[in-house]
Coordinates of C-alpha atoms in Angstrom, one line a residue:
Chain A
M45 CA 65.7 55.9 -58.9
K46 CA 66.8 52.4 -59.8
K47 CA 69.0 52.4 -57.0
M48 CA 66.4 53.6 -54.7
S49 CA 63.7 50.5 -55.5
V50 CA 66.6 47.7 -55.2
L51 CA 67.4 49.7 -51.7
I52 CA 63.7 49.2 -50.5
A53 CA 63.4 45.5 -51.7
A54 CA 66.4 44.8 -49.9
I55 CA 65.2 46.3 -46.7
L56 CA 61.8 44.5 -46.7
A57 CA 63.3 41.2 -47.8
F58 CA 65.7 41.8 -44.8
C59 CA 62.9 42.5 -42.4
G60 CA 60.9 39.5 -43.8
L61 CA 63.7 37.5 -43.1
L62 CA 63.9 38.6 -39.6
F63 CA 60.4 38.2 -39.2
L64 CA 60.2 34.5 -40.1
G65 CA 63.3 34.3 -38.1
S66 CA 62.1 35.3 -34.9
Q67 CA 58.8 33.4 -35.8
Q68 CA 60.5 30.0 -35.6
L69 CA 62.7 30.7 -32.9
S70 CA 59.9 31.6 -30.3
R71 CA 57.9 28.5 -31.7
Q72 CA 61.0 26.5 -30.7
S73 CA 61.1 28.0 -27.4
G74 CA 57.2 26.0 -27.1
V75 CA 55.4 29.1 -25.4
T76 CA 52.1 27.4 -24.6
S77 CA 49.4 28.7 -22.3
A78 CA 48.2 25.3 -21.4
A79 CA 46.7 24.5 -17.9
N80 CA 49.4 23.8 -15.9
T81 CA 51.4 27.2 -16.6
L82 CA 52.0 30.1 -14.2
S83 CA 52.1 33.3 -15.8
L84 CA 54.5 35.3 -13.5
Y85 CA 55.4 38.9 -14.0
N86 CA 58.2 40.1 -11.9
W87 CA 60.7 42.8 -11.9
G88 CA 63.7 42.4 -14.2
D89 CA 66.4 40.1 -12.2
Y90 CA 64.0 39.8 -9.1
I91 CA 64.6 36.1 -8.6
D92 CA 66.8 33.3 -8.5
P93 CA 66.5 31.6 -12.1
A94 CA 67.5 28.5 -10.4
L95 CA 64.4 28.7 -8.1
I96 CA 62.2 29.0 -11.3
K97 CA 63.7 25.6 -12.5
K98 CA 63.2 24.1 -9.0
F99 CA 59.7 25.3 -8.9
E100 CA 59.0 23.7 -12.2
Q101 CA 60.6 20.2 -11.2
E102 CA 58.7 20.3 -7.7
T103 CA 55.0 21.4 -9.1
G104 CA 55.1 20.1 -13.0
Y105 CA 53.8 23.8 -13.6
H106 CA 55.8 25.5 -16.5
V107 CA 56.6 28.9 -15.4
Q108 CA 56.0 31.9 -18.0
Y109 CA 58.4 34.8 -16.9
E110 CA 57.6 38.2 -17.9
T111 CA 59.4 41.1 -16.3
F112 CA 58.3 45.0 -15.6
D113 CA 60.6 48.1 -14.8
S114 CA 58.2 50.2 -13.2
N115 CA 55.2 49.9 -11.2
E116 CA 53.2 52.3 -13.2
A117 CA 54.2 50.3 -16.2
M118 CA 52.9 47.1 -14.6
F119 CA 49.9 49.0 -13.4
T120 CA 49.0 50.2 -17.1
K121 CA 49.5 46.7 -18.8
I122 CA 47.6 44.9 -15.9
K123 CA 44.8 47.8 -16.3
Q124 CA 44.6 47.7 -19.8
G125 CA 43.7 44.4 -19.8
G126 CA 44.7 41.3 -22.6
T127 CA 47.1 39.9 -20.2
A128 CA 46.6 36.9 -18.2
Y129 CA 49.2 37.1 -15.3
D130 CA 48.8 34.8 -12.6
L131 CA 51.1 36.7 -10.2
T132 CA 53.0 40.0 -9.9
I133 CA 55.1 41.9 -7.5
P134 CA 54.1 45.6 -7.0
S135 CA 55.6 48.0 -4.2
D136 CA 53.5 49.1 -1.2
Y137 CA 51.7 52.2 -2.6
M138 CA 51.2 50.5 -5.8
I139 CA 49.3 47.6 -3.8
E140 CA 47.3 50.2 -2.5
K141 CA 46.0 51.8 -5.8
M142 CA 45.7 48.2 -7.3
K143 CA 43.2 47.7 -4.1
K144 CA 41.5 50.8 -4.9
T145 CA 41.1 50.2 -8.5
H146 CA 39.9 46.6 -7.9
L147 CA 42.5 44.8 -9.7
L148 CA 43.7 42.6 -7.2
L149 CA 41.8 39.0 -5.8
P150 CA 41.8 38.7 -1.9
I151 CA 44.2 35.9 -1.3
D152 CA 42.8 32.9 0.5
H153 CA 44.9 32.4 3.6
R154 CA 43.7 28.8 4.3
Q155 CA 46.0 28.2 1.0
L156 CA 48.9 29.4 2.2
T157 CA 50.8 26.6 3.9
N158 CA 53.9 28.8 4.9
Y159 CA 52.7 32.1 5.7
H160 CA 53.7 31.5 9.5
Y161 CA 57.2 31.5 8.6
L162 CA 57.1 35.5 7.8
D163 CA 58.2 37.9 10.6
Q164 CA 55.5 39.8 12.2
H165 CA 57.0 43.1 11.8
F166 CA 56.2 42.9 7.9
L167 CA 52.8 41.9 8.2
N168 CA 49.8 44.1 8.4
Q169 CA 51.4 47.2 7.1
S170 CA 49.0 50.2 6.4
F171 CA 48.7 49.6 2.6
D172 CA 47.3 46.0 3.3
R173 CA 45.8 45.8 6.6
G174 CA 45.8 41.7 7.7
N175 CA 47.3 41.1 4.1
R176 CA 44.2 40.5 2.6
Y177 CA 45.6 40.8 -1.0
S178 CA 49.2 40.8 -0.6
V179 CA 52.0 38.7 0.7
P180 CA 55.5 40.0 1.4
Y181 CA 58.2 39.3 -1.1
F182 CA 61.5 41.5 -0.1
W183 CA 61.6 44.4 1.6
G184 CA 63.9 47.6 2.4
T185 CA 64.6 51.1 3.2
L186 CA 66.1 54.6 2.3
G187 CA 69.1 55.3 3.8
I188 CA 72.9 56.8 2.9
I189 CA 75.5 55.4 1.1
Y190 CA 79.0 56.8 1.5
N191 CA 82.4 56.2 0.4
D192 CA 84.9 55.3 3.0
K193 CA 87.7 56.9 1.2
F194 CA 86.3 60.3 1.9
V195 CA 84.0 59.7 4.6
K196 CA 84.2 58.0 8.2
A197 CA 81.9 55.9 9.4
D198 CA 81.0 57.9 12.7
E199 CA 80.4 61.1 10.5
M200 CA 77.5 59.6 8.8
Q201 CA 75.2 58.0 11.1
H202 CA 72.1 60.5 11.1
W203 CA 70.3 62.1 8.5
S204 CA 71.2 65.3 9.8
D205 CA 74.8 64.6 9.3
L206 CA 74.3 65.1 5.8
W207 CA 73.4 69.2 6.8
Q208 CA 77.0 69.6 7.9
P209 CA 79.2 72.0 5.7
K210 CA 81.8 69.9 5.5
W211 CA 79.9 68.3 2.7
R212 CA 79.7 71.3 0.4
N213 CA 78.9 69.9 -3.3
Q214 CA 79.2 66.1 -2.2
L215 CA 76.0 64.9 -2.0
M216 CA 73.7 63.2 -4.3
L217 CA 70.4 62.7 -4.0
V218 CA 67.4 60.3 -5.4
D219 CA 65.1 62.5 -7.7
S220 CA 61.9 61.5 -5.7
A221 CA 59.6 63.7 -4.0
R222 CA 58.1 61.2 -1.6
D223 CA 61.5 60.4 -0.2
I224 CA 63.5 63.3 -0.2
M225 CA 60.7 65.4 1.6
G226 CA 60.3 62.4 3.7
M227 CA 64.1 62.4 4.6
A228 CA 63.8 66.0 5.8
L229 CA 60.7 65.4 7.9
V230 CA 62.3 62.5 9.8
E231 CA 65.5 65.0 10.0
Q232 CA 62.8 67.4 12.0
G233 CA 61.4 64.7 14.1
Q234 CA 58.1 64.7 12.0
S235 CA 55.9 61.7 10.4
M236 CA 56.5 61.2 6.8
N237 CA 53.3 60.9 6.0
T238 CA 52.4 64.2 7.5
T239 CA 49.4 66.2 5.7
N240 CA 50.1 69.3 7.8
S241 CA 51.1 72.2 5.3
Q242 CA 53.0 74.2 8.2
T243 CA 55.3 71.0 8.8
L244 CA 55.9 70.6 5.2
I245 CA 56.9 74.0 4.6
A246 CA 59.4 74.1 7.3
A247 CA 60.7 70.5 6.2
Q248 CA 61.2 72.5 2.6
Q249 CA 63.0 75.2 4.2
Q250 CA 65.1 72.6 5.8
L251 CA 65.9 71.5 2.5
N252 CA 66.4 74.1 1.3
Q253 CA 69.4 74.4 3.7
L254 CA 70.8 71.4 2.4
S255 CA 71.1 72.8 -1.1
G256 CA 74.6 73.9 -1.0
N257 CA 75.5 70.3 -0.3
V258 CA 73.6 68.9 -2.9
K259 CA 75.6 68.0 -6.1
A260 CA 73.1 66.4 -7.9
I261 CA 69.2 64.9 -8.2
V262 CA 69.5 62.5 -10.3
A263 CA 67.7 58.9 -10.4
D264 CA 69.3 55.2 -11.7
E265 CA 72.3 56.7 -12.6
I266 CA 73.2 57.3 -9.2
K267 CA 74.4 53.5 -9.2
T268 CA 77.1 54.4 -12.1
Y269 CA 78.1 57.6 -10.2
M270 CA 78.5 56.3 -6.8
I271 CA 80.4 53.3 -8.3
Q272 CA 83.1 55.3 -10.3
E273 CA 83.2 57.4 -7.1
E274 CA 81.7 60.7 -8.9
A275 CA 80.6 61.6 -5.2
P276 CA 81.1 60.2 -1.8
L277 CA 77.9 60.8 -0.5
A278 CA 74.5 59.6 -1.8
V279 CA 70.7 59.0 -0.5
T280 CA 68.6 56.2 -2.0
W281 CA 67.0 52.8 -1.5
S282 CA 68.5 49.6 0.1
G283 CA 68.1 47.9 -3.2
E284 CA 69.9 50.2 -5.1
A285 CA 72.7 50.2 -2.4
S286 CA 73.0 46.4 -2.3
E287 CA 73.9 46.3 -6.2
M288 CA 76.4 49.2 -5.5
L289 CA 78.2 47.9 -2.5
A290 CA 78.5 44.8 -4.5
Q291 CA 80.7 46.5 -7.3
N292 CA 82.9 48.8 -5.0
S293 CA 84.1 47.7 -1.8
H294 CA 84.7 51.2 -0.3
L295 CA 80.6 51.9 -0.2
H296 CA 78.8 51.2 2.9
Y297 CA 74.8 51.9 3.6
V298 CA 73.4 53.3 6.7
V299 CA 69.8 53.4 7.9
P300 CA 69.8 56.5 10.3
S301 CA 68.4 55.0 13.5
E302 CA 66.1 57.9 14.2
G303 CA 63.5 56.6 11.3
S304 CA 63.5 56.2 7.4
N305 CA 61.2 54.9 5.1
A306 CA 60.3 51.3 4.8
W307 CA 59.1 50.0 1.6
Y308 CA 57.7 46.5 0.5
D309 CA 57.6 44.3 -2.8
N310 CA 54.7 42.3 -2.0
M311 CA 53.6 38.9 -3.7
V312 CA 49.4 39.9 -5.4
I313 CA 47.3 37.8 -7.4
P314 CA 45.8 40.3 -10.2
K315 CA 42.3 39.9 -11.3
T316 CA 43.5 38.7 -14.7
A317 CA 44.9 35.3 -13.2
K318 CA 43.7 32.5 -14.8
H319 CA 45.9 29.6 -12.7
K320 CA 45.3 30.7 -9.0
K321 CA 46.3 27.1 -8.1
A322 CA 49.6 27.5 -9.6
A323 CA 49.9 31.2 -8.2
Y324 CA 49.3 29.7 -4.4
A325 CA 51.7 27.2 -5.5
F326 CA 54.5 29.4 -6.3
I327 CA 53.3 31.6 -3.1
N328 CA 53.9 28.6 -0.8
F329 CA 57.3 27.7 -2.9
M330 CA 58.7 31.1 -2.0
L331 CA 57.9 31.2 1.6
D332 CA 59.6 28.2 2.1
P333 CA 62.7 29.1 4.1
H334 CA 65.1 27.6 2.2
N335 CA 63.9 28.9 -1.0
A336 CA 63.5 32.6 0.6
A337 CA 66.9 32.3 1.6
Q338 CA 68.2 31.0 -1.7
N339 CA 66.5 34.3 -3.4
A340 CA 67.6 36.5 -0.8
E341 CA 71.4 35.7 -1.6
Y342 CA 70.9 35.5 -5.3
V343 CA 69.0 39.1 -5.1
G344 CA 70.6 40.5 -2.2
Y345 CA 67.4 42.3 -1.0
A346 CA 66.0 41.6 2.8
T347 CA 64.0 38.6 3.0
P348 CA 60.8 39.2 5.4
N349 CA 60.8 35.2 6.1
K350 CA 62.2 34.8 9.4
Q351 CA 62.9 31.2 9.3
A352 CA 64.9 32.0 6.4
L353 CA 67.4 34.0 8.1
A354 CA 68.4 31.0 9.9
Y355 CA 69.4 29.7 6.3
L356 CA 71.6 32.9 5.2
P357 CA 75.2 33.0 6.2
A358 CA 75.9 34.6 8.9
K359 CA 77.7 37.3 6.9
V360 CA 74.6 38.4 5.3
R361 CA 72.2 37.9 8.3
Q362 CA 74.4 40.0 10.6
D363 CA 74.5 42.4 7.8
R364 CA 73.2 45.8 9.6
Q365 CA 73.0 47.6 6.3
F366 CA 70.1 45.2 5.0
Y367 CA 68.8 43.6 8.1
P368 CA 69.0 46.7 10.6
P369 CA 68.2 46.0 14.2
L370 CA 64.7 45.9 15.9
S371 CA 65.4 49.2 17.4
T372 CA 65.8 50.8 14.0
I373 CA 63.1 48.7 12.4
K374 CA 60.7 50.0 14.8
H375 CA 61.4 53.8 13.7
L376 CA 60.7 52.8 10.1
Q377 CA 57.5 54.6 8.4
V378 CA 55.6 53.2 5.5
Y379 CA 54.4 55.6 3.2
Q380 CA 50.6 55.8 2.9
D381 CA 48.4 57.0 -0.1
L382 CA 47.9 60.8 0.9
G383 CA 45.7 61.4 -1.9
A384 CA 46.1 63.2 -5.1
R385 CA 46.1 66.9 -3.6
K386 CA 48.8 66.2 -0.7
V387 CA 51.0 64.2 -3.1
E388 CA 51.0 67.4 -5.5
E389 CA 51.7 69.5 -2.2
Y390 CA 54.9 67.5 -1.7
N391 CA 55.8 67.5 -5.6
D392 CA 55.5 70.9 -5.6
L393 CA 57.6 71.9 -2.5
F394 CA 60.0 69.5 -3.6
L395 CA 60.1 71.4 -7.0
K396 CA 61.0 74.7 -5.1
F397 CA 63.9 73.2 -3.5
K398 CA 65.0 71.5 -6.6
M399 CA 64.9 75.3 -7.8
Y400 CA 66.7 76.6 -4.7
R401 CA 70.0 77.4 -5.4
Q402 CA 72.6 78.6 -2.4
Chain B
M173 CA 42.0 68.7 -62.3
K174 CA 41.1 70.9 -59.5
Q175 CA 39.0 67.8 -57.9
T176 CA 42.3 65.7 -58.5
K177 CA 44.0 68.1 -57.0
R178 CA 41.6 68.4 -53.8
F179 CA 41.8 64.6 -53.3
F180 CA 45.1 64.2 -52.8
M181 CA 45.0 66.8 -50.1
I182 CA 42.8 64.9 -48.2
P183 CA 45.9 62.7 -46.3
Y184 CA 47.6 65.9 -45.8
F185 CA 44.5 67.7 -44.0
I186 CA 43.7 64.3 -41.6
W187 CA 47.5 64.3 -41.0
I188 CA 47.5 68.1 -40.1
G189 CA 44.3 67.8 -38.1
L190 CA 45.2 64.4 -36.3
F191 CA 48.5 65.4 -35.3
V192 CA 48.9 69.0 -35.4
V193 CA 45.2 71.0 -34.5
A194 CA 43.8 68.4 -32.3
P195 CA 46.9 67.9 -30.0
L196 CA 47.0 71.3 -29.7
L197 CA 43.5 71.7 -28.8
L198 CA 43.5 69.0 -26.4
I199 CA 46.5 70.6 -24.7
L200 CA 44.6 74.0 -24.4
Y201 CA 41.5 72.1 -23.1
Q202 CA 43.7 70.1 -20.3
S203 CA 44.8 73.2 -19.3
L204 CA 41.4 74.9 -18.7
T205 CA 40.5 71.8 -16.3
N206 CA 41.5 70.5 -12.8
N207 CA 42.0 66.9 -11.9
Q208 CA 38.4 66.9 -11.1
H209 CA 37.9 67.7 -14.9
Q210 CA 35.9 71.2 -14.3
F211 CA 36.5 73.9 -16.1
T212 CA 38.7 76.2 -14.4
F213 CA 41.2 79.1 -15.2
Q214 CA 42.9 78.2 -11.9
N215 CA 45.8 76.6 -13.7
Y216 CA 47.1 79.9 -15.2
V217 CA 46.4 82.0 -12.0
T218 CA 49.0 79.2 -10.3
Y219 CA 51.2 80.0 -12.9
G220 CA 50.9 83.5 -12.7
T221 CA 51.3 83.8 -8.9
S222 CA 53.7 81.5 -8.1
S223 CA 57.3 83.1 -8.0
T224 CA 58.6 79.1 -8.8
Y225 CA 57.0 79.1 -12.3
L226 CA 57.8 82.4 -12.9
H227 CA 61.7 81.8 -11.9
M228 CA 61.4 78.8 -13.9
S229 CA 60.3 80.4 -17.2
L230 CA 62.9 83.3 -16.7
N231 CA 65.5 79.9 -16.3
S232 CA 64.1 78.5 -19.7
L233 CA 64.5 81.7 -21.4
W234 CA 68.0 82.6 -20.1
Y235 CA 69.7 78.9 -20.8
A236 CA 67.8 79.0 -24.4
F237 CA 69.3 82.4 -25.0
L238 CA 72.9 81.7 -24.1
I239 CA 72.6 78.5 -25.8
T240 CA 71.3 80.6 -29.3
V241 CA 73.9 83.1 -28.8
I242 CA 76.8 80.8 -27.7
T243 CA 75.6 78.7 -31.0
L244 CA 75.3 81.8 -33.4
L245 CA 78.9 82.7 -32.4
I246 CA 80.4 79.6 -33.1
S247 CA 77.8 78.8 -36.4
Y248 CA 78.5 82.1 -38.2
P249 CA 82.2 82.1 -38.7
A250 CA 82.4 78.1 -39.2
A251 CA 79.8 78.3 -41.9
Y252 CA 81.8 81.4 -43.2
F253 CA 84.8 79.2 -43.5
L254 CA 82.8 76.4 -45.0
S255 CA 81.5 78.0 -47.5
K256 CA 85.1 78.7 -48.6
L257 CA 86.4 75.0 -48.4
K258 CA 87.2 72.5 -51.1
H259 CA 85.5 69.7 -50.3
Q260 CA 82.0 71.1 -48.9
Q261 CA 79.6 68.1 -48.9
L262 CA 81.9 66.3 -47.6
W263 CA 82.4 68.8 -44.5
L264 CA 78.7 69.5 -44.3
L265 CA 78.4 65.5 -43.8
L266 CA 80.7 65.5 -41.2
I267 CA 78.5 68.6 -39.3
I268 CA 75.3 66.8 -40.0
L269 CA 76.4 63.3 -39.1
P270 CA 75.9 63.7 -34.9
T271 CA 72.2 64.6 -35.8
W272 CA 71.7 61.3 -36.8
I273 CA 72.7 59.7 -33.7
N274 CA 70.3 59.8 -30.7
L275 CA 70.2 62.4 -28.5
L276 CA 70.3 60.2 -25.0
L277 CA 73.3 58.6 -26.6
K278 CA 75.1 61.7 -27.0
A279 CA 74.7 63.1 -23.7
Y280 CA 75.6 59.6 -22.2
A281 CA 78.5 59.9 -24.1
F282 CA 79.0 63.3 -22.5
I283 CA 78.9 62.0 -19.1
G284 CA 81.8 59.4 -19.7
L285 CA 83.7 62.4 -20.8
L286 CA 82.8 64.9 -18.2
S287 CA 82.8 62.4 -14.9
R288 CA 85.6 62.7 -12.0
T289 CA 87.4 59.8 -13.8
G290 CA 86.5 60.7 -17.2
S291 CA 88.8 61.4 -20.1
V292 CA 88.7 65.2 -19.4
N293 CA 89.6 65.0 -16.1
S294 CA 92.2 62.6 -16.7
F295 CA 93.7 65.0 -19.1
L296 CA 93.4 68.2 -16.6
T297 CA 95.3 66.0 -14.2
F298 CA 97.9 64.8 -16.6
V299 CA 98.7 68.5 -17.1
G300 CA 98.6 69.3 -13.4
I301 CA 95.5 71.3 -13.3
G302 CA 93.9 68.3 -11.0
P303 CA 90.2 67.1 -11.5
Q304 CA 87.7 69.5 -11.8
Q305 CA 84.3 69.4 -10.8
L306 CA 82.8 69.2 -14.4
L307 CA 79.1 67.1 -14.7
F308 CA 76.0 69.0 -12.7
S309 CA 77.2 72.5 -13.5
D310 CA 75.8 75.4 -15.4
G311 CA 79.2 75.1 -17.9
S312 CA 78.6 71.6 -18.9
F313 CA 74.8 72.1 -19.4
L314 CA 75.5 74.5 -22.0
L315 CA 78.6 72.8 -23.7
V316 CA 76.6 69.8 -24.2
A317 CA 73.4 72.0 -25.3
T318 CA 75.6 73.8 -27.8
Y319 CA 77.3 71.0 -29.2
I320 CA 73.6 69.3 -29.8
E321 CA 72.3 72.3 -31.4
I322 CA 75.2 73.6 -33.4
P323 CA 74.1 71.2 -36.8
F324 CA 70.9 73.2 -36.7
M325 CA 72.7 76.8 -36.5
I326 CA 75.4 76.0 -39.3
L327 CA 72.8 74.6 -41.9
P328 CA 70.6 77.7 -42.5
I329 CA 73.5 80.1 -42.4
Y330 CA 75.8 78.0 -44.5
N331 CA 73.0 78.2 -47.2
A332 CA 72.5 81.7 -46.7
I333 CA 76.1 82.1 -47.6
V334 CA 76.4 79.8 -50.6
E335 CA 73.4 82.1 -51.9
L336 CA 75.2 84.9 -52.0
N337 CA 76.3 86.5 -54.9
P338 CA 80.1 86.9 -54.9
A339 CA 80.1 90.0 -57.4
L340 CA 78.4 91.9 -54.5
I341 CA 81.1 91.3 -52.5
N342 CA 83.5 92.3 -55.4
A343 CA 81.5 94.9 -56.2
S344 CA 81.8 96.3 -52.5
R345 CA 85.6 96.1 -52.5
D346 CA 85.9 97.9 -55.7
L347 CA 84.0 100.6 -54.1
G348 CA 86.7 101.0 -51.6
A349 CA 84.9 99.3 -48.6
T350 CA 87.2 97.7 -45.9
N351 CA 86.9 93.7 -45.1
W352 CA 84.9 95.1 -42.0
Q353 CA 82.6 97.3 -43.7
T354 CA 82.0 94.5 -46.5
F355 CA 80.7 92.2 -43.7
R356 CA 78.9 94.6 -41.7
R357 CA 76.9 96.3 -45.1
V358 CA 76.8 93.4 -47.5
I359 CA 77.5 90.2 -46.1
F360 CA 75.8 90.0 -42.9
P361 CA 72.6 91.7 -44.1
L362 CA 72.1 89.4 -47.1
T363 CA 72.2 86.4 -45.0
I364 CA 70.5 87.4 -42.2
S365 CA 67.5 85.4 -43.4
G366 CA 70.0 82.0 -42.3
V367 CA 70.5 83.5 -39.1
K368 CA 67.0 84.1 -38.1
A369 CA 66.0 80.5 -39.3
G370 CA 69.2 79.0 -37.3
V371 CA 67.9 81.4 -34.4
Q372 CA 64.6 79.9 -34.4
A373 CA 65.6 76.3 -35.3
V374 CA 67.8 76.4 -31.6
F375 CA 66.3 78.6 -29.6
I376 CA 62.8 77.1 -29.7
P377 CA 63.9 73.2 -28.9
S378 CA 66.2 74.8 -26.2
L379 CA 63.2 76.1 -24.2
S380 CA 62.1 72.7 -23.6
L381 CA 65.4 70.8 -23.2
F382 CA 64.5 68.5 -20.3
M383 CA 66.3 65.4 -20.2
L384 CA 70.0 67.0 -20.6
T385 CA 68.9 69.2 -17.6
R386 CA 68.5 65.9 -15.4
L387 CA 71.6 63.7 -17.2
I388 CA 74.3 66.6 -17.4
G389 CA 72.6 69.3 -15.2
G390 CA 71.6 67.0 -12.4
N391 CA 68.6 68.7 -11.9
R392 CA 70.5 71.6 -10.9
V393 CA 69.3 73.4 -13.9
I394 CA 65.5 73.3 -13.7
T395 CA 63.6 74.5 -16.9
L396 CA 59.8 74.4 -17.8
G397 CA 60.6 70.8 -19.5
T398 CA 61.4 69.4 -16.3
A399 CA 58.1 70.8 -14.8
I400 CA 55.9 69.4 -17.7
E401 CA 57.9 66.0 -17.2
E402 CA 56.9 66.0 -13.4
H403 CA 53.6 67.3 -13.7
F404 CA 52.5 64.6 -16.1
M405 CA 54.7 61.5 -14.8
T406 CA 54.8 61.9 -10.8
T407 CA 52.3 64.4 -9.7
M408 CA 49.5 63.8 -12.3
N409 CA 48.5 66.7 -12.5
W410 CA 47.7 67.0 -16.2
G411 CA 45.8 70.1 -16.2
M412 CA 49.0 72.1 -14.7
G413 CA 51.4 70.3 -16.9
S414 CA 49.2 71.4 -19.8
T415 CA 49.1 75.2 -18.8
I416 CA 53.0 75.2 -18.8
G417 CA 52.8 73.5 -22.2
V418 CA 50.6 76.3 -23.5
V419 CA 53.2 79.1 -21.8
L420 CA 55.9 77.3 -24.0
I421 CA 53.7 77.2 -27.4
V422 CA 53.0 80.7 -27.0
M423 CA 57.0 81.8 -26.3
M424 CA 57.4 79.8 -29.5
F425 CA 55.0 82.1 -31.3
I426 CA 56.6 85.0 -30.2
I427 CA 59.9 83.9 -31.0
M428 CA 58.6 82.7 -34.9
A429 CA 57.0 86.3 -35.0
L430 CA 60.1 88.0 -34.2
T431 CA 62.2 86.0 -36.6
N432 CA 59.7 85.9 -39.6
D433 CA 60.8 85.3 -43.1
R434 CA 62.3 82.0 -42.2
R435 CA 60.0 79.9 -44.4
K436 CA 62.0 79.6 -47.3
K437 CA 65.3 79.0 -45.5
R438 CA 63.7 76.3 -43.3
R439 CA 62.7 74.1 -46.4
E440 CA 66.4 74.5 -47.7
L441 CA 67.4 73.0 -44.4
N442 CA 65.6 70.1 -44.7
D443 CA 66.4 69.7 -48.1
D444 CA 70.0 69.7 -47.0
E445 CA 69.4 67.0 -44.2
E446 CA 67.8 64.6 -46.8
N447 CA 71.0 65.0 -48.9

């Protein structure tokens, strides 16, 4: 019993010490909420830290940087209130959702000095017509990753190549209903946003044909598996792909020319913003071609900034994997918010496909 | 006296009410509403008429059954020999130890072991068999699930065997029973309560395993747990998710009814875990 009390006392004392220590440390780092701060809420490792320093030096604003790891987490935190983020970077469908739930402030285009550097192709998308609420930050695609040790480049150029019986039990898919159903739809020459139940069922049946080739349907683990060469083929997003390619030189990324999904991460000003001036200063700073190029080089995603391309090394700029030719870009489709009922139909069919075993 | 007794019961009742009864009622309520918060039996009709869900339920039951049978086949002899060993407390500690490690960590450790470049395949290559596809198969899923559940089966059986009066076994031998007869007629019937407790402690959690189905099974094994996760996280159809939850709860009650009289043993299992 006595031993027990000593143990409890020791644990409490230790907790107290840790608490005091962390308090002390956070005081030293000088977290303030003065008028000249910018509270930035971004994905983890999604900006070159050197750019934050540069921004602080150029503008005098102090950047308070917080990160999130999913659109949904970010949405919940902003919706609940109690936060004062001035700028955040959600993906396309989430921008549409935040717009519908009135969590965004309209963008005053007169305050954007560098907006004209953006490529027209990446503006005025279906999730935000006229870019009234958002400004593009990065964009990317859905595509196929293959390992050149096992797959030749000319064997893997189109979605239909995945259906070849040769790849039995070789393919990994991302666990995402919209993306995988979308892949089957494109393979059949349909729109990724179709709401026609017949078309969807046909796409699901087409997926069932693929079942024998599918080794696993997983999420983030795809990265590790592909780098470790657990599988020679995977379907995933270009963002994930660029990380994999950086770690295994045998991996290559293909965006099939017949079409695929294009996704966007755009800068938005949430309702909670306290320092709008700082937010506009930051948007302008990031739209500056030099900065956009530096950021794209650091993060490895594709920049929507036309002028920035000129400042990127030719090797990056001409990389067709991440900057596909215009003929492919024209065939890319952005997901639209189809409403709860259709989303469920997509999910149910995808679940059926997951259940199907050949 | 009675007054104070009641007073001390209050926190207990609040606890039970808030964390057991209320969630159950909420799940039941959710399962009877659709996305527009209208009262409906539609979710149950969907469940009952969809071959996908019925197939999934069958999957869940079948895998839970396999996991339980395999753990039982390993655990009963293990528990029996354990009760004959010298340093029993030490061995018990070693069996309990893995249960203190987070399930996800254990799953990731198995990914490292079973992957194409993992230690198991290195060994297979070394002995000349060559690398095999181990991850994402039924076998690996059963292996990992069994590994995780084994302590929960061994402990109640071990307790039951230790409680067994050795005089009964001696008596059985004196009366001329063979080893097999002693086991079948004396030891097993007297330790059946431990087996029931173990079956319950393994079968019920196995019904709703879902992280393992993705991490180890690569979503090639789909159970009701997977469907619940999907309905709550991606489809946002909480009604349907709750309906499957209700189905799982009903299955659990059936299992509990079939393996009754384990209440006493369960407490012993908990005691052991605290030691």
